[in-house]
Short mmCIF file of C-alpha atoms and ligand atoms in Angstrom, two decimals:
data_model
loop_
_atom_site.label_atom_id
_atom_site.label_comp_id
_atom_site.label_asym_id
_atom_site.label_seq_id
_atom_site.Cartn_x
_atom_site.Cartn_y
_atom_site.Cartn_z
CA MET K 1 0.00 0.00 0.00
CA LEU K 2 1.21 3.49 -0.91
CA ILE K 3 -0.28 6.46 0.94
CA ALA K 4 0.79 9.79 -0.54
CA GLY K 5 0.03 13.22 0.89
CA ASN K 6 -0.33 15.98 -1.70
CA TRP K 7 0.11 19.26 0.12
CA LYS K 8 -0.61 21.36 -2.98
CA MET K 9 0.34 25.04 -2.31
CA PHE K 10 0.33 24.65 1.47
CA LYS K 11 3.11 24.62 4.09
CA ALA K 12 6.28 26.67 3.82
CA GLN K 13 9.49 25.39 5.45
CA ALA K 14 8.68 26.15 9.09
CA GLU K 15 5.29 24.42 8.80
CA THR K 16 6.93 21.50 7.06
CA ARG K 17 9.42 21.09 9.93
CA ALA K 18 6.55 21.25 12.45
CA PHE K 19 4.68 18.55 10.50
CA CYS K 20 7.75 16.28 10.42
CA ALA K 21 8.23 16.66 14.17
CA ALA K 22 4.61 15.68 14.89
CA PHE K 23 3.97 13.01 12.22
CA GLU K 24 4.15 9.40 13.40
CA PRO K 25 3.44 7.08 10.47
CA PRO K 26 3.01 3.37 11.16
CA ASP K 27 5.58 0.81 9.99
CA GLY K 28 4.57 -1.39 7.09
CA VAL K 29 3.04 1.30 4.87
CA ASP K 30 4.83 3.12 2.04
CA VAL K 31 4.22 6.76 3.08
CA VAL K 32 5.13 9.67 0.83
CA ILE K 33 4.72 13.44 1.24
CA CYS K 34 4.49 15.83 -1.72
CA PRO K 35 5.25 19.37 -0.48
CA PRO K 36 5.63 22.52 -2.60
CA PHE K 37 9.07 22.86 -4.26
CA THR K 38 10.40 25.30 -1.68
CA SER K 39 9.64 22.87 1.18
CA LEU K 40 11.11 19.74 -0.43
CA ALA K 41 14.50 20.02 1.27
CA ALA K 42 12.94 20.61 4.70
CA ALA K 43 10.75 17.51 4.26
CA VAL K 44 13.73 15.38 3.20
CA GLU K 45 15.69 16.64 6.22
CA GLY K 46 12.67 15.72 8.35
CA GLY K 47 13.23 12.08 7.42
CA LEU K 48 10.21 11.60 5.14
CA THR K 49 10.04 9.98 1.72
CA VAL K 50 9.41 12.99 -0.47
CA PHE K 51 7.91 13.45 -3.94
CA ALA K 52 7.54 16.69 -5.91
CA GLN K 53 4.17 17.79 -7.28
CA ASN K 54 5.47 18.20 -10.84
CA VAL K 55 8.68 17.74 -12.85
CA HIS K 56 9.93 18.82 -16.29
CA TRP K 57 11.17 16.39 -18.95
CA ALA K 58 14.24 18.35 -20.11
CA ASP K 59 17.64 18.04 -18.40
CA ASP K 60 17.83 21.84 -18.31
CA GLY K 61 17.02 24.75 -20.60
CA ALA K 62 14.93 27.87 -21.07
CA PHE K 63 11.79 26.65 -19.27
CA THR K 64 10.88 29.42 -16.82
CA GLY K 65 9.08 28.14 -13.77
CA GLU K 66 9.95 24.47 -14.30
CA ILE K 67 12.14 22.08 -12.25
CA SER K 68 14.21 19.19 -13.66
CA VAL K 69 14.61 15.61 -12.46
CA ALA K 70 18.26 16.20 -11.48
CA MET K 71 17.31 19.26 -9.42
CA LEU K 72 14.89 17.09 -7.45
CA GLN K 73 17.36 14.24 -7.08
CA GLU K 74 20.02 16.59 -5.74
CA LEU K 75 17.65 17.35 -2.85
CA GLY K 76 17.01 13.67 -2.12
CA VAL K 77 13.52 13.70 -3.64
CA ALA K 78 12.38 10.18 -4.57
CA GLY K 79 9.59 10.80 -7.04
CA SER K 80 6.99 13.15 -8.47
CA ILE K 81 3.30 13.53 -9.13
CA VAL K 82 2.52 14.30 -12.79
CA GLY K 83 -0.72 15.33 -14.51
CA HIS K 84 -2.62 16.29 -11.38
CA SER K 85 -6.12 17.50 -12.29
CA GLU K 86 -5.34 20.97 -10.90
CA ARG K 87 -2.43 21.20 -13.36
CA ARG K 88 -4.78 20.03 -16.13
CA GLN K 89 -7.65 22.39 -15.11
CA TYR K 90 -5.79 25.59 -14.19
CA PHE K 91 -2.44 25.36 -16.02
CA GLY K 92 -3.32 23.72 -19.31
CA GLU K 93 -1.52 20.44 -18.65
CA THR K 94 -2.12 17.86 -21.38
CA ASP K 95 -1.97 14.06 -21.66
CA GLU K 96 1.05 14.40 -23.95
CA ARG K 97 3.05 16.58 -21.55
CA THR K 98 2.04 14.45 -18.58
CA ALA K 99 3.45 11.44 -20.42
CA ARG K 100 6.72 13.26 -21.22
CA ARG K 101 7.16 14.28 -17.59
CA ALA K 102 6.47 10.71 -16.43
CA ALA K 103 8.83 9.13 -18.94
CA ALA K 104 11.75 11.46 -18.15
CA ALA K 105 11.35 10.98 -14.41
CA LEU K 106 11.09 7.18 -14.67
CA VAL K 107 14.13 6.88 -16.95
CA ALA K 108 16.20 8.87 -14.43
CA GLY K 109 15.11 6.69 -11.52
CA LEU K 110 12.36 8.74 -9.89
CA ARG K 111 9.10 7.11 -8.87
CA VAL K 112 5.98 8.60 -10.49
CA ILE K 113 2.34 9.04 -9.52
CA ALA K 114 0.44 9.87 -12.73
CA CYS K 115 -3.04 11.28 -12.08
CA VAL K 116 -6.13 10.56 -14.15
CA GLY K 117 -9.82 11.16 -13.58
CA GLU K 118 -13.01 12.42 -15.17
CA LEU K 119 -14.87 15.72 -14.66
CA GLU K 120 -18.38 15.60 -13.23
CA ALA K 121 -19.89 16.53 -16.61
CA GLU K 122 -17.94 13.73 -18.26
CA ARG K 123 -19.24 11.18 -15.75
CA GLU K 124 -22.81 12.43 -16.22
CA ALA K 125 -22.43 12.18 -19.99
CA GLY K 126 -21.30 8.54 -19.69
CA GLN K 127 -17.77 9.41 -20.84
CA THR K 128 -15.80 8.19 -17.82
CA ASP K 129 -14.34 5.12 -19.52
CA ALA K 130 -13.44 7.07 -22.68
CA VAL K 131 -11.69 9.80 -20.67
CA LEU K 132 -9.74 7.30 -18.58
CA ARG K 133 -8.81 5.33 -21.71
CA ARG K 134 -7.48 8.51 -23.37
CA GLN K 135 -5.51 9.59 -20.28
CA ILE K 136 -4.04 6.14 -19.64
CA SER K 137 -3.15 5.47 -23.29
CA ALA K 138 -0.54 8.26 -23.08
CA LEU K 139 1.36 6.34 -20.36
CA GLU K 140 3.78 3.41 -20.65
CA PRO K 141 3.84 0.80 -17.87
CA HIS K 142 6.96 0.87 -15.69
CA PRO K 143 7.85 -0.82 -12.38
CA GLU K 144 8.08 2.58 -10.63
CA LEU K 145 4.89 4.01 -12.15
CA VAL K 146 1.71 4.27 -10.09
CA VAL K 147 -1.57 5.72 -11.40
CA ALA K 148 -3.84 7.79 -9.14
CA TYR K 149 -7.53 7.70 -10.02
CA GLU K 150 -8.93 11.03 -8.85
CA PRO K 151 -12.45 11.81 -10.05
CA VAL K 152 -12.32 15.60 -10.36
CA TRP K 153 -15.77 16.00 -8.75
CA ALA K 154 -14.40 14.34 -5.59
CA ILE K 155 -11.27 16.49 -5.16
CA GLY K 156 -11.49 19.00 -2.33
CA THR K 157 -15.29 18.77 -2.35
CA GLY K 158 -15.92 16.33 0.50
CA ARG K 159 -17.79 14.19 -2.08
CA THR K 160 -15.75 11.00 -1.97
CA ALA K 161 -16.45 8.40 -4.63
CA THR K 162 -18.28 5.43 -3.16
CA PRO K 163 -16.08 2.35 -2.72
CA GLU K 164 -18.07 0.76 -5.57
CA ILE K 165 -17.40 3.66 -7.97
CA ALA K 166 -13.71 3.63 -7.04
CA GLN K 167 -13.42 -0.14 -7.44
CA GLU K 168 -15.12 -0.07 -10.85
CA ALA K 169 -12.83 2.67 -12.15
CA HIS K 170 -9.71 1.02 -10.71
CA ALA K 171 -10.56 -2.33 -12.30
CA PHE K 172 -11.09 -0.56 -15.63
CA ILE K 173 -7.75 1.29 -15.35
CA LYS K 174 -5.97 -1.98 -14.51
CA SER K 175 -7.48 -3.57 -17.63
CA LEU K 176 -5.63 -0.83 -19.57
CA ILE K 177 -2.30 -0.68 -17.72
CA ASP K 178 -0.68 -3.12 -15.31
CA VAL K 179 0.43 -0.81 -12.49
CA PRO K 180 -0.85 -0.13 -8.94
CA VAL K 181 -3.74 2.34 -8.75
CA LEU K 182 -4.26 4.80 -5.88
CA TYR K 183 -7.62 6.42 -5.13
CA GLY K 184 -7.74 10.20 -4.56
CA GLY K 185 -10.54 12.62 -3.81
CA SER K 186 -11.67 13.62 -0.30
CA VAL K 187 -9.97 10.67 1.43
CA LYS K 188 -10.31 11.15 5.19
CA PRO K 189 -9.65 9.04 8.30
CA GLU K 190 -13.38 8.18 8.35
CA ASN K 191 -13.58 6.74 4.83
CA ALA K 192 -10.03 5.49 4.18
CA ALA K 193 -10.42 1.92 5.44
CA GLU K 194 -13.50 1.24 3.33
CA LEU K 195 -11.87 2.59 0.17
CA LEU K 196 -8.56 0.82 0.78
CA ALA K 197 -10.40 -2.48 1.35
CA GLN K 198 -11.48 -2.59 -2.31
CA PRO K 199 -9.53 -5.26 -4.19
CA ASP K 200 -8.15 -2.93 -6.87
CA VAL K 201 -7.41 0.05 -4.59
CA ASP K 202 -3.66 -0.09 -3.90
CA GLY K 203 -3.35 3.05 -1.82
CA ALA K 204 -4.46 6.66 -1.63
CA LEU K 205 -3.46 10.14 -2.78
CA VAL K 206 -4.64 12.45 0.00
CA GLY K 207 -4.94 16.23 -0.28
CA GLY K 208 -6.58 18.21 2.51
CA ALA K 209 -6.43 15.45 5.10
CA SER K 210 -2.66 15.08 4.66
CA LEU K 211 -1.99 18.57 6.05
CA ASP K 212 -2.67 17.52 9.62
CA PRO K 213 -0.12 15.01 10.99
CA ASP K 214 -2.68 13.18 13.13
CA SER K 215 -5.29 12.82 10.41
CA PHE K 216 -2.68 11.75 7.85
CA ALA K 217 -1.22 9.19 10.28
CA ALA K 218 -4.75 7.82 10.85
CA ILE K 219 -5.20 7.35 7.08
CA CYS K 220 -1.80 5.59 6.92
CA ARG K 221 -2.91 3.24 9.72
CA ALA K 222 -6.08 2.42 7.75
CA ALA K 223 -3.80 0.91 5.10
CA LEU K 224 -2.37 -1.71 7.47
P1 LIG B 1 -8.38 16.06 -1.54
O1 LIG B 1 -7.32 16.18 -2.72
O2 LIG B 1 -8.01 14.85 -0.72
O3 LIG B 1 -8.28 17.34 -0.78
O4 LIG B 1 -9.74 15.87 -2.18
C1 LIG B 1 -6.80 15.05 -3.38
C2 LIG B 1 -5.83 15.46 -4.48
O5 LIG B 1 -6.10 16.44 -5.16
O6 LIG B 1 -4.78 14.81 -4.68
#
C-alpha cells in the first residue's frame, strides 16, 4: 500500500518542519509526502520519503518556472506527481506533456504518480471510460509508475467516490495498464479503510487530510 500526501500550495518550510516533528506514520506502509518545491529540502531533512508535485522532462534549458529531475534528485527527492487534475484544469496540462514528464522521471530513476480522472460533466455524460482510456493510453507501464484515479468531482469537495465507484474505475484502469492504482478525492480518516479495502485500490493520494499530521497518520494506519 502506498499512501501519498499531496500538500498542494500549502506549508512553507517552518510548517513543514513542524509537521515532520509531529507526524508518526506506522511501519509497514509506504508513506510519501508531496510538499511545494520550496519545502522539499525541509521535508527530506525531516526524514520523510518525499515526492515533488510536478517535474519537467528536459535536463535543463529555457523553461521558466519548471524544475528538472536532477534538481529534485540533488535534494534527495524520490519521485513526483505528474498530470494532477489541478495542473490540467488551471495550467493547461495535457496528456502528452504528462506522459513526457512521467517518462523522463522514470528513466532517471524517480518514482511517479500519474493522475487521471473524469470531470463531473464527463461522468454524467457517460464518458468516464473514454476519458480514462485517453488519459491512460498516453502512459507506458513501468515498475516505478503508479496511477492515481482522482475523479475531479471528488477532489477537495468532501464528495468521496463510493467504494463501488472507485473499485469499478480502478478495475477498468488496470485492464488498460498493469500498475498499482491509488484512489484520490476527499480521502479522510473516516472513509479510508473502506476505500482501501477494495480489491483494486492499492493506496491513496490524499490532499486536505494530509496537512494535519494526526489525520494523515490515521489514514496511513487504515492501510495496514
Ligand atoms: P483532496 O485532494 O483529498 O483534498 O480531495 C486530493 C488530491 O487532489 O490529490
